CSV table of N, CA and C in Angstrom, one decimal:
chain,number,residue,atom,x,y,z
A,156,UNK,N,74.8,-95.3,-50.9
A,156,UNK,CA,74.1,-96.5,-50.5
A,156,UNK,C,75.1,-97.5,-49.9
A,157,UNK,N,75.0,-98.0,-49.1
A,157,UNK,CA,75.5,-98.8,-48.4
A,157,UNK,C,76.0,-100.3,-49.3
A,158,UNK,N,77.1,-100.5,-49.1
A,158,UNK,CA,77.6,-101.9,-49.8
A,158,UNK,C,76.7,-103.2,-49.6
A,159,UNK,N,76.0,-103.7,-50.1
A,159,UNK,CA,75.4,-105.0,-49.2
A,159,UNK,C,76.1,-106.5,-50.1
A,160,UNK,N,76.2,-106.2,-51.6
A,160,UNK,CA,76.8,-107.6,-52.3
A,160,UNK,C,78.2,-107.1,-52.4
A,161,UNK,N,79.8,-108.0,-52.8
A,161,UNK,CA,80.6,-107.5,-53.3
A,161,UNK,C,80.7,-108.8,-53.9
A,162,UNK,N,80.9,-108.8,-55.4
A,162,UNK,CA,81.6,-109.5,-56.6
A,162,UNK,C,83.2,-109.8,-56.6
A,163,UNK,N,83.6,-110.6,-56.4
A,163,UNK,CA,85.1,-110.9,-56.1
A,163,UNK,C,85.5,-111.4,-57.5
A,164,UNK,N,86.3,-110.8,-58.4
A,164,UNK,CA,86.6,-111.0,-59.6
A,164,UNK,C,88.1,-111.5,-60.2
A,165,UNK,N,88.9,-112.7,-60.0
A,165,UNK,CA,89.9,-112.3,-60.1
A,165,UNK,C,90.4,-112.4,-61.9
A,166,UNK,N,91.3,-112.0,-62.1
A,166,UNK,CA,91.5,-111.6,-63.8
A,166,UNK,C,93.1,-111.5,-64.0
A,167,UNK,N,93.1,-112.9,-65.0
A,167,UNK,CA,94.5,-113.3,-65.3
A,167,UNK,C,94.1,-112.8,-66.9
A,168,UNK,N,95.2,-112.1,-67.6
A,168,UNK,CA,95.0,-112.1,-69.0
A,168,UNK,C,93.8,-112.4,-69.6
A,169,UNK,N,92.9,-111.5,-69.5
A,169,UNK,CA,91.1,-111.7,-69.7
A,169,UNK,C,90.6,-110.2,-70.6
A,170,UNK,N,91.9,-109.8,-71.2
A,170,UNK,CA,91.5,-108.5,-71.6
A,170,UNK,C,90.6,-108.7,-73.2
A,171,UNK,N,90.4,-109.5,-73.3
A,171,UNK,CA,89.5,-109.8,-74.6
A,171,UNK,C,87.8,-110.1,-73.9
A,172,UNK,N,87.7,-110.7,-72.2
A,172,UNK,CA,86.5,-110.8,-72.0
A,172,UNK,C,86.1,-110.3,-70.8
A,173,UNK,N,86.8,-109.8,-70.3
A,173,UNK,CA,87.1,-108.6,-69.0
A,173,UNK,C,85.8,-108.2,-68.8
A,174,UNK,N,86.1,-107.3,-69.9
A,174,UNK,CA,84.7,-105.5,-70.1
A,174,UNK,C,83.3,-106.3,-70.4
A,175,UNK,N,83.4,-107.3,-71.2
A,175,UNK,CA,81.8,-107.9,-71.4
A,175,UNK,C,81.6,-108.8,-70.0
A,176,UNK,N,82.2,-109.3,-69.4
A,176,UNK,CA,81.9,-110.0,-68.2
A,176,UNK,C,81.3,-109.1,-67.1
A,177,UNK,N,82.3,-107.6,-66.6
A,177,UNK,CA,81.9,-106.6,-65.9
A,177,UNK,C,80.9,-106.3,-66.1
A,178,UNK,N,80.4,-106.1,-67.3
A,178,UNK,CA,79.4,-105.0,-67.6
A,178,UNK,C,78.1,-106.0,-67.7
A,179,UNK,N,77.7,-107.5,-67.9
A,179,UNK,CA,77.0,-107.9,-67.7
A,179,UNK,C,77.0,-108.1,-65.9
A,180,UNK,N,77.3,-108.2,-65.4
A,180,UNK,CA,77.3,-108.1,-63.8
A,180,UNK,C,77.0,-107.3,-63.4
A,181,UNK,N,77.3,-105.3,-63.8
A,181,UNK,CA,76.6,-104.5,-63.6
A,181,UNK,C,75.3,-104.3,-63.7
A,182,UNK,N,74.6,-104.9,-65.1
A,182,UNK,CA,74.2,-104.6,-65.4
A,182,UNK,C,72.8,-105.7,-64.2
A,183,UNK,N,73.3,-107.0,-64.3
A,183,UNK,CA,72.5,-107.7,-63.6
A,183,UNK,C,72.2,-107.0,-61.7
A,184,UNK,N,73.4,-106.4,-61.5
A,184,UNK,CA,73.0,-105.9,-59.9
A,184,UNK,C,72.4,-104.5,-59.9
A,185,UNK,N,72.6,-104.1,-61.3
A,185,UNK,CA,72.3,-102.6,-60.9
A,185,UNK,C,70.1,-103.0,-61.1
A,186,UNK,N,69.6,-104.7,-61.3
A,186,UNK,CA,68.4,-104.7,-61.2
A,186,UNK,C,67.7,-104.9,-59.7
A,187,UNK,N,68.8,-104.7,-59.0
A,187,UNK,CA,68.5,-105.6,-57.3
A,187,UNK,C,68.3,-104.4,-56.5
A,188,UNK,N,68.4,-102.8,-56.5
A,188,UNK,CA,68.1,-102.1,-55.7
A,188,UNK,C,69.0,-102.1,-54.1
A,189,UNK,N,70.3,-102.9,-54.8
A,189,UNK,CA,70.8,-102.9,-53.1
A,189,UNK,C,72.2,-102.2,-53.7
A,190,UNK,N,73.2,-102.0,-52.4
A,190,UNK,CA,73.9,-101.2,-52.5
A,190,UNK,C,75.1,-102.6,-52.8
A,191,UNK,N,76.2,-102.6,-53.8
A,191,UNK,CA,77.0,-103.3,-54.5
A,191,UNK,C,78.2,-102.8,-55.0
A,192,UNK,N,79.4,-103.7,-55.3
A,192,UNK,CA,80.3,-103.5,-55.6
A,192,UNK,C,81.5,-104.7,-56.0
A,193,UNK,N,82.1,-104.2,-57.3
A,193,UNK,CA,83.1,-105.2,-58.3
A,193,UNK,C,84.5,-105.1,-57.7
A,194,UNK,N,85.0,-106.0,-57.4
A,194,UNK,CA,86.6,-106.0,-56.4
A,194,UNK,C,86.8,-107.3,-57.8
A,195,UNK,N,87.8,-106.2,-58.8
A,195,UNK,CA,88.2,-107.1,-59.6
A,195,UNK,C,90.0,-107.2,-59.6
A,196,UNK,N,90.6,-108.0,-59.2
A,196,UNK,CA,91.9,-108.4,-59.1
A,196,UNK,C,92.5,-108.7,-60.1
A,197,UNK,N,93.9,-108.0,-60.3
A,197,UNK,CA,94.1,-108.2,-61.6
A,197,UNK,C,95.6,-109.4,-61.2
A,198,UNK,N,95.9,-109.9,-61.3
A,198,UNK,CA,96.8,-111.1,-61.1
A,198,UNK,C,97.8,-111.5,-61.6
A,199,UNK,N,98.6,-110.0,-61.8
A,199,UNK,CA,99.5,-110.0,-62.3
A,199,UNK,C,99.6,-110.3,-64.1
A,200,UNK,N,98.4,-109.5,-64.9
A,200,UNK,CA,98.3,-109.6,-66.3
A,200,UNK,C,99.3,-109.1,-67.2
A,201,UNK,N,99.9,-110.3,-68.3
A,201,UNK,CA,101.0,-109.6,-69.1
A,201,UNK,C,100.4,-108.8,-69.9
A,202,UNK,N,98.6,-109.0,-70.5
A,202,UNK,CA,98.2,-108.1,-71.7
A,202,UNK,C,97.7,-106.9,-71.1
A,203,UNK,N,96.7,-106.4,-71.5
A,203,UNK,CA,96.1,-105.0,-71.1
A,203,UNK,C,94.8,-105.2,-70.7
A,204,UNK,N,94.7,-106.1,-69.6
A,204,UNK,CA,93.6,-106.6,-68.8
A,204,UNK,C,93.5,-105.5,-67.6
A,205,UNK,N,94.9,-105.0,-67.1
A,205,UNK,CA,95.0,-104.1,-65.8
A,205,UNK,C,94.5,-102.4,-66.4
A,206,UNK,N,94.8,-102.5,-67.6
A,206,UNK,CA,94.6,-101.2,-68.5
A,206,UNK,C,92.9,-100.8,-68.7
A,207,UNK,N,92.1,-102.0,-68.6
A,207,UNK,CA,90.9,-102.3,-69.0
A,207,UNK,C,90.1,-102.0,-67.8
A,208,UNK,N,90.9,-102.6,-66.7
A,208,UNK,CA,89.8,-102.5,-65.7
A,208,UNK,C,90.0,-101.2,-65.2
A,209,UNK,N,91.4,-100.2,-65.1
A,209,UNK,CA,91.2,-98.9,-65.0
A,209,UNK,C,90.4,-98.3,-65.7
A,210,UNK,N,90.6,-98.2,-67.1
A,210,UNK,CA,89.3,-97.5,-67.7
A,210,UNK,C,87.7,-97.7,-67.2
A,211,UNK,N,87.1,-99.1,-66.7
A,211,UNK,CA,86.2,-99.1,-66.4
A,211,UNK,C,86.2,-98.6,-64.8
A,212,UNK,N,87.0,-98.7,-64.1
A,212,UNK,CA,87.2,-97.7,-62.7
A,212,UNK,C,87.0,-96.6,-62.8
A,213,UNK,N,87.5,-95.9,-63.9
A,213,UNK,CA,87.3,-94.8,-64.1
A,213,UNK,C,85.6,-93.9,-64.6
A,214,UNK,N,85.3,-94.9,-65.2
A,214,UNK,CA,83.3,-94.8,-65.6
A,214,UNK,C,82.6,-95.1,-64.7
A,215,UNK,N,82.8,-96.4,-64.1
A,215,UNK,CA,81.9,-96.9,-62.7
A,215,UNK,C,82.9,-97.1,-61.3
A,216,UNK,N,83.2,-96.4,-60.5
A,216,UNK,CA,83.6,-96.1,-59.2
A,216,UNK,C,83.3,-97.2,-58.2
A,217,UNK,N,82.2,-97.9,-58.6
A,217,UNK,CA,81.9,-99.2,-57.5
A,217,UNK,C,82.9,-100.0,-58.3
A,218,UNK,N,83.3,-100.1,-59.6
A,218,UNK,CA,84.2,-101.6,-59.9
A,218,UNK,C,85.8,-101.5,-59.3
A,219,UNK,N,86.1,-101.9,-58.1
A,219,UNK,CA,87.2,-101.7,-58.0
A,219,UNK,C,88.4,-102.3,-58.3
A,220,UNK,N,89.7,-102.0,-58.3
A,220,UNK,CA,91.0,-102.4,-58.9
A,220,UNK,C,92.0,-102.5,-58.0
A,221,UNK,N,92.1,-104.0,-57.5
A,221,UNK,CA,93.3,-104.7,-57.1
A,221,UNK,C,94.3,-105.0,-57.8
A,222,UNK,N,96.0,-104.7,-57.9
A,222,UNK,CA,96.7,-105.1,-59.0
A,222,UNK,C,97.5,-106.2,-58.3
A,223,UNK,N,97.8,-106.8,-58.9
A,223,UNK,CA,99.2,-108.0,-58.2
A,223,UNK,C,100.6,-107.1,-59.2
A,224,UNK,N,101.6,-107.4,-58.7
A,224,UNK,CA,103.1,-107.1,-59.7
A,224,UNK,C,103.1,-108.6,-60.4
A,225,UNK,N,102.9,-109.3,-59.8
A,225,UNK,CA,103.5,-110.6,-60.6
A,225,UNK,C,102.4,-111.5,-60.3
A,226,UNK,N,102.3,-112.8,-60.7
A,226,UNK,CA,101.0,-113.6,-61.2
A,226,UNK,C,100.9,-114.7,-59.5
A,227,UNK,N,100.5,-114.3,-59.0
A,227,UNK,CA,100.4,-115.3,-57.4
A,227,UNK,C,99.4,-116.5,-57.7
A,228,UNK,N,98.8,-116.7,-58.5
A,228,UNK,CA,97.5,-117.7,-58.8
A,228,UNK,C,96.2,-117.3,-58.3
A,229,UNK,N,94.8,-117.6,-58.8
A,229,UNK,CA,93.9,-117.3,-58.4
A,229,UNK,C,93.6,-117.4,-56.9
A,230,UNK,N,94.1,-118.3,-56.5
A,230,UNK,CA,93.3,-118.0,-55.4
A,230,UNK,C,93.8,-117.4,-54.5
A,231,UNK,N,95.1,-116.9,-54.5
A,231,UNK,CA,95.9,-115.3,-53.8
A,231,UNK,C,94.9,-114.7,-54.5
A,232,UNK,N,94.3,-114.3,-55.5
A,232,UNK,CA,93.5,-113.2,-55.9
A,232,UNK,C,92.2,-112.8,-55.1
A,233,UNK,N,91.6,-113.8,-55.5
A,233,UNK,CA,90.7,-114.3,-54.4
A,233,UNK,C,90.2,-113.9,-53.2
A,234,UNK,N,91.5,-114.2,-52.3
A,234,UNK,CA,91.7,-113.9,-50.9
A,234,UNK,C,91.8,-112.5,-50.9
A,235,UNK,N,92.7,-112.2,-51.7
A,235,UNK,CA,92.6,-110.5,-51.8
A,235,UNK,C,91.2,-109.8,-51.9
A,236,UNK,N,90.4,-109.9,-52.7
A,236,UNK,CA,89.1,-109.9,-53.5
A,236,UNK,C,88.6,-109.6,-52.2
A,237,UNK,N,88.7,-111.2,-51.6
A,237,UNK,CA,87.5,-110.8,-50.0
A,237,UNK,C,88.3,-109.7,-49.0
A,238,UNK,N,89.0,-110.0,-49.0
A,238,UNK,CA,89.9,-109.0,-47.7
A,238,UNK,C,89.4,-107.3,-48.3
A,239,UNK,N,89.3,-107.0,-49.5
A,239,UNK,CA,89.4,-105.8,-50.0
A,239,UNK,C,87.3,-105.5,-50.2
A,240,UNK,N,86.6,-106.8,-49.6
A,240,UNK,CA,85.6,-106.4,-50.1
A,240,UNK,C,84.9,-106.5,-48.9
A,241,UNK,N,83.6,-104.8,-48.5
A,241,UNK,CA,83.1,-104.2,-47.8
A,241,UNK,C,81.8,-104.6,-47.6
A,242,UNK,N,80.7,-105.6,-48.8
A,242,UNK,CA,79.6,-105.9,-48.4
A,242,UNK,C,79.5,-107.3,-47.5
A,243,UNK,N,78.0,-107.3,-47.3
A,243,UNK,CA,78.0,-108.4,-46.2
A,243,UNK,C,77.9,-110.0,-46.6
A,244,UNK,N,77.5,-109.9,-48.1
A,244,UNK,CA,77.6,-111.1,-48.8
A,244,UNK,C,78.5,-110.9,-50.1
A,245,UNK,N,79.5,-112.0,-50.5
A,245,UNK,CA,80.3,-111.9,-51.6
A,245,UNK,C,80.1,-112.9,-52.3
A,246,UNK,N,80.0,-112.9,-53.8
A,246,UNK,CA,80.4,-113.8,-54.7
A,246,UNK,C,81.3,-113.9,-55.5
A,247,UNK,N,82.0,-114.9,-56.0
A,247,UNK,CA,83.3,-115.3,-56.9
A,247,UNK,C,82.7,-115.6,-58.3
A,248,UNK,N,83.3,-114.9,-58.9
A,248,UNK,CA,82.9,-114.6,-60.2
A,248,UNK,C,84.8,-115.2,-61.1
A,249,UNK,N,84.6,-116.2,-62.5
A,249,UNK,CA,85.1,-115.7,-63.3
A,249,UNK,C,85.6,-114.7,-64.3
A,250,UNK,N,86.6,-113.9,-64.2
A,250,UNK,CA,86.4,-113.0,-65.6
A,250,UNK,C,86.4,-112.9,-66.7
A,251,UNK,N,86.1,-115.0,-67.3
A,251,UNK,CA,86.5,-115.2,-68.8
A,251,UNK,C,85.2,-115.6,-69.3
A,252,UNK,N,84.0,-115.0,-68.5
A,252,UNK,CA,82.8,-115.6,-69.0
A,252,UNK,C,82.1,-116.8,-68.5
A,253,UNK,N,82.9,-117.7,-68.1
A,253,UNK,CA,82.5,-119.0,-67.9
A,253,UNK,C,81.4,-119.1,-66.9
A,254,UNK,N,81.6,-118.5,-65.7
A,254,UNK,CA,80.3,-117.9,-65.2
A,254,UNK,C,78.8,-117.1,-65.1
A,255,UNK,N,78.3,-117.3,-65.5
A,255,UNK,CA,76.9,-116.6,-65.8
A,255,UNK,C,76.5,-115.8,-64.5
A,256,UNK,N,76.6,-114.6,-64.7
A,256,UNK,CA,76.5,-113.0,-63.9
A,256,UNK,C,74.5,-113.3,-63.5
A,257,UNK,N,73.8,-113.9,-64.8
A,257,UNK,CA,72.7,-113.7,-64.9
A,257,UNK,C,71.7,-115.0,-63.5
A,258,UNK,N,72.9,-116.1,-63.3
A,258,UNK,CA,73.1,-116.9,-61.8
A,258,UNK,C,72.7,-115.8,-60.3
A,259,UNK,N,73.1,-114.9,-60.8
A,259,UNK,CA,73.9,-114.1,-59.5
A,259,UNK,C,72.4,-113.5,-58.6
A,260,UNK,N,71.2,-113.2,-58.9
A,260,UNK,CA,70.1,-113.2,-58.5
A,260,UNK,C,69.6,-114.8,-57.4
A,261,UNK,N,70.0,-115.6,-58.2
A,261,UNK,CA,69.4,-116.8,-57.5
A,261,UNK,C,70.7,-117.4,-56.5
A,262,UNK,N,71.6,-116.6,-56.7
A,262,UNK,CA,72.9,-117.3,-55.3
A,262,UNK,C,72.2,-116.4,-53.9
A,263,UNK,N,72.0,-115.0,-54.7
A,263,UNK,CA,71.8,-114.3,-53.4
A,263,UNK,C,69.8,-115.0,-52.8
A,264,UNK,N,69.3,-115.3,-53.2
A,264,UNK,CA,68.0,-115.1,-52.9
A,264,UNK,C,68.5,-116.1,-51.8
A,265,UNK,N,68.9,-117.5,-52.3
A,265,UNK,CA,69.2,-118.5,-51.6
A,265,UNK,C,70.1,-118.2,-50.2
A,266,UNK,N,70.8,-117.4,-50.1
A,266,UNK,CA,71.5,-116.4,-48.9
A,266,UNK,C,70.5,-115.7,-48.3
A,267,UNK,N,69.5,-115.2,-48.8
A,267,UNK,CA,68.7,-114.2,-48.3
A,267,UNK,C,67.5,-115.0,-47.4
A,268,UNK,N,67.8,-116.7,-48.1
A,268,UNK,CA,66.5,-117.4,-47.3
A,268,UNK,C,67.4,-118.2,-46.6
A,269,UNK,N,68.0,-118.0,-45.8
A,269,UNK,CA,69.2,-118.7,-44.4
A,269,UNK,C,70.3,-119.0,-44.8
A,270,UNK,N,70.7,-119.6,-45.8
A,270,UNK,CA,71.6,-120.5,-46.5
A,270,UNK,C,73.2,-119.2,-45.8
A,271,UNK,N,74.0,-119.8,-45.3
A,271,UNK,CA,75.5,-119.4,-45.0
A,271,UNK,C,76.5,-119.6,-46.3
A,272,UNK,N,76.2,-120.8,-47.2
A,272,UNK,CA,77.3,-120.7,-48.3
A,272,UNK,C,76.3,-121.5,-49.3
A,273,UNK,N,76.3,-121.0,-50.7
A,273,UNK,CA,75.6,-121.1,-51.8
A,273,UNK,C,76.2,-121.2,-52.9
A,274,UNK,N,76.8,-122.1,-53.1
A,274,UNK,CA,77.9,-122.8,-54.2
A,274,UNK,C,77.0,-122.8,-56.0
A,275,UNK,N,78.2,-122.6,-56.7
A,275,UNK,CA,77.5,-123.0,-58.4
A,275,UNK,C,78.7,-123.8,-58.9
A,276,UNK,N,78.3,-124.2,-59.9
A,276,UNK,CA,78.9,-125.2,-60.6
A,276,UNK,C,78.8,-125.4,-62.0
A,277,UNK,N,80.3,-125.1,-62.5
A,277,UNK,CA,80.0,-124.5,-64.3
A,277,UNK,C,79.3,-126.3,-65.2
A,278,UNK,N,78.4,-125.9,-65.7
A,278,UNK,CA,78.4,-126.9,-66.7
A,278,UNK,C,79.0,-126.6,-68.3
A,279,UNK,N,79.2,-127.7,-68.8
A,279,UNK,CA,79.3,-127.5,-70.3
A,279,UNK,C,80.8,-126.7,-70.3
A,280,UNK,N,82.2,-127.1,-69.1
A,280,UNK,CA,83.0,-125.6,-69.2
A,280,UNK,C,83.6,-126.4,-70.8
A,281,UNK,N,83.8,-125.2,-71.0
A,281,UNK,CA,85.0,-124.6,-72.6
A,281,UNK,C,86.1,-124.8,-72.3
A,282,UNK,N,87.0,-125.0,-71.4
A,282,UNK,CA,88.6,-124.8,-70.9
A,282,UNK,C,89.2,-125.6,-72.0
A,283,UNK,N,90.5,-124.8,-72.6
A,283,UNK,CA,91.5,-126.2,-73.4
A,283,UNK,C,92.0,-126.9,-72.2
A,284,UNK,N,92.9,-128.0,-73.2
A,284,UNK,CA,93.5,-129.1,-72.2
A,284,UNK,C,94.3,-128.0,-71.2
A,285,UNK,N,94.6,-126.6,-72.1
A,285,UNK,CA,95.6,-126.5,-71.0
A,285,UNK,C,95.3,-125.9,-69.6
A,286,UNK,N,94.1,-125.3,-69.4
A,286,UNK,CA,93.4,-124.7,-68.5
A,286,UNK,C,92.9,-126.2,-67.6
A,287,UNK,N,92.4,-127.4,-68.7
A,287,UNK,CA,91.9,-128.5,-67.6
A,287,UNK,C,92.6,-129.1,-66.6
A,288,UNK,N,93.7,-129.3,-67.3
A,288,UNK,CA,95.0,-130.0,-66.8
A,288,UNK,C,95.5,-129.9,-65.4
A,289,UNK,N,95.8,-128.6,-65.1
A,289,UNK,CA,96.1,-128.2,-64.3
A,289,UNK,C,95.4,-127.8,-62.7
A,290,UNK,N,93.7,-127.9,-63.6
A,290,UNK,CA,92.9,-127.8,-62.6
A,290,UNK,C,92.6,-129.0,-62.0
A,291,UNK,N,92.7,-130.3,-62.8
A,291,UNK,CA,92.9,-131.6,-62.3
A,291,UNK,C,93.6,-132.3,-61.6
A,292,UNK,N,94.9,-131.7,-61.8
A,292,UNK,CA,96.1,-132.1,-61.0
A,292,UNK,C,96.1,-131.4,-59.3
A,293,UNK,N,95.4,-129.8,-59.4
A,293,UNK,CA,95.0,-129.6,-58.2
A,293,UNK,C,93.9,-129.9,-57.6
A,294,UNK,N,93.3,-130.2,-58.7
A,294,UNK,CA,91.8,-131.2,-57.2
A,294,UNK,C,92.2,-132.4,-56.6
A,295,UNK,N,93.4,-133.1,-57.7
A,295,UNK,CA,94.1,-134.5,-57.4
A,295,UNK,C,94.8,-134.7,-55.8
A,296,UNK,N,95.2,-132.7,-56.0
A,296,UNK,CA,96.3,-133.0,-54.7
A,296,UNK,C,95.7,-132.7,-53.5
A,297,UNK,N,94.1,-131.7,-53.5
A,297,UNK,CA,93.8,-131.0,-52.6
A,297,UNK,C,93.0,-132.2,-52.1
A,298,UNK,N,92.4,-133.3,-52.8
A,298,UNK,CA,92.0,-134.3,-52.6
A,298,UNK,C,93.1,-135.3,-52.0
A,299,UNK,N,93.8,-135.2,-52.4
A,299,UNK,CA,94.8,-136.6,-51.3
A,299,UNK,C,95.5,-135.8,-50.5
């Protein structure tokens, strides 16, 4: 079957929520009848996040496995993600959950009725300070 969605996944030290994040995303596209595929980036992981997603490469053949050697930031992963992904529509997915896989129906429908780019937006996120902080400081700078 022909590629038509690809999932752009990047994955920093996510080996505790990796495999449940994958596998609900599978599970959600394998209800769409189109041809799909997981481009999950691993980004340079100290734990056994890169170990995780091989194993699941190895059971499902559409999830695929980009490695970094050393940690470049998400959104070098990212970019990779798309460069390495073959369908005609892509989405960016978290690997630590914070994204709902079960969204992923209503991004594409909204693609499928004209829309060029179809944005989400986490509510309620979980992040500690130390995850917020940083993401603050770069909206601060990308903003000025």
């Amino acid at each position: 079957m022909t590629v038509e969605i690809s999932i752009v996944m990047p994955v920093y030290n996510e080996e505790e929520s990796v495999l449940r994040t994958i596998e609900e995303v599978v599970t959600t596209l394998e209800r769409f009848g189109r041809g799909w595929e997981v481009i999950a980036v691993d980004d340079g992981s100290s734990d056994r996040s890169a170990s995780v997603l091989r194993q699941v490469n190895s059971r499902e053949p559409r999830v695929k496995v980009v490695g970094f050697r050393a940690n470049f930031v998400q959104s070098a992963a990212m970019a990779a993600g798309i460069q390495f992904s073959s369908g005609a529509t892509f989405i960016t997915i978290d690997s630590d959950g914070q994204n709902d896989p079960s969204e992923i129906p209503r991004l594409l429908a909204e693609t499928d009725n004209v829309a060029d780019l179809e944005a989400g937006r986490r509510k309620s996120r979980q992040d500690s300070i130390s995850r917020r902080l940083p993401s603050r400081i770069a909206n601060w700078l990308i903003a000025n």
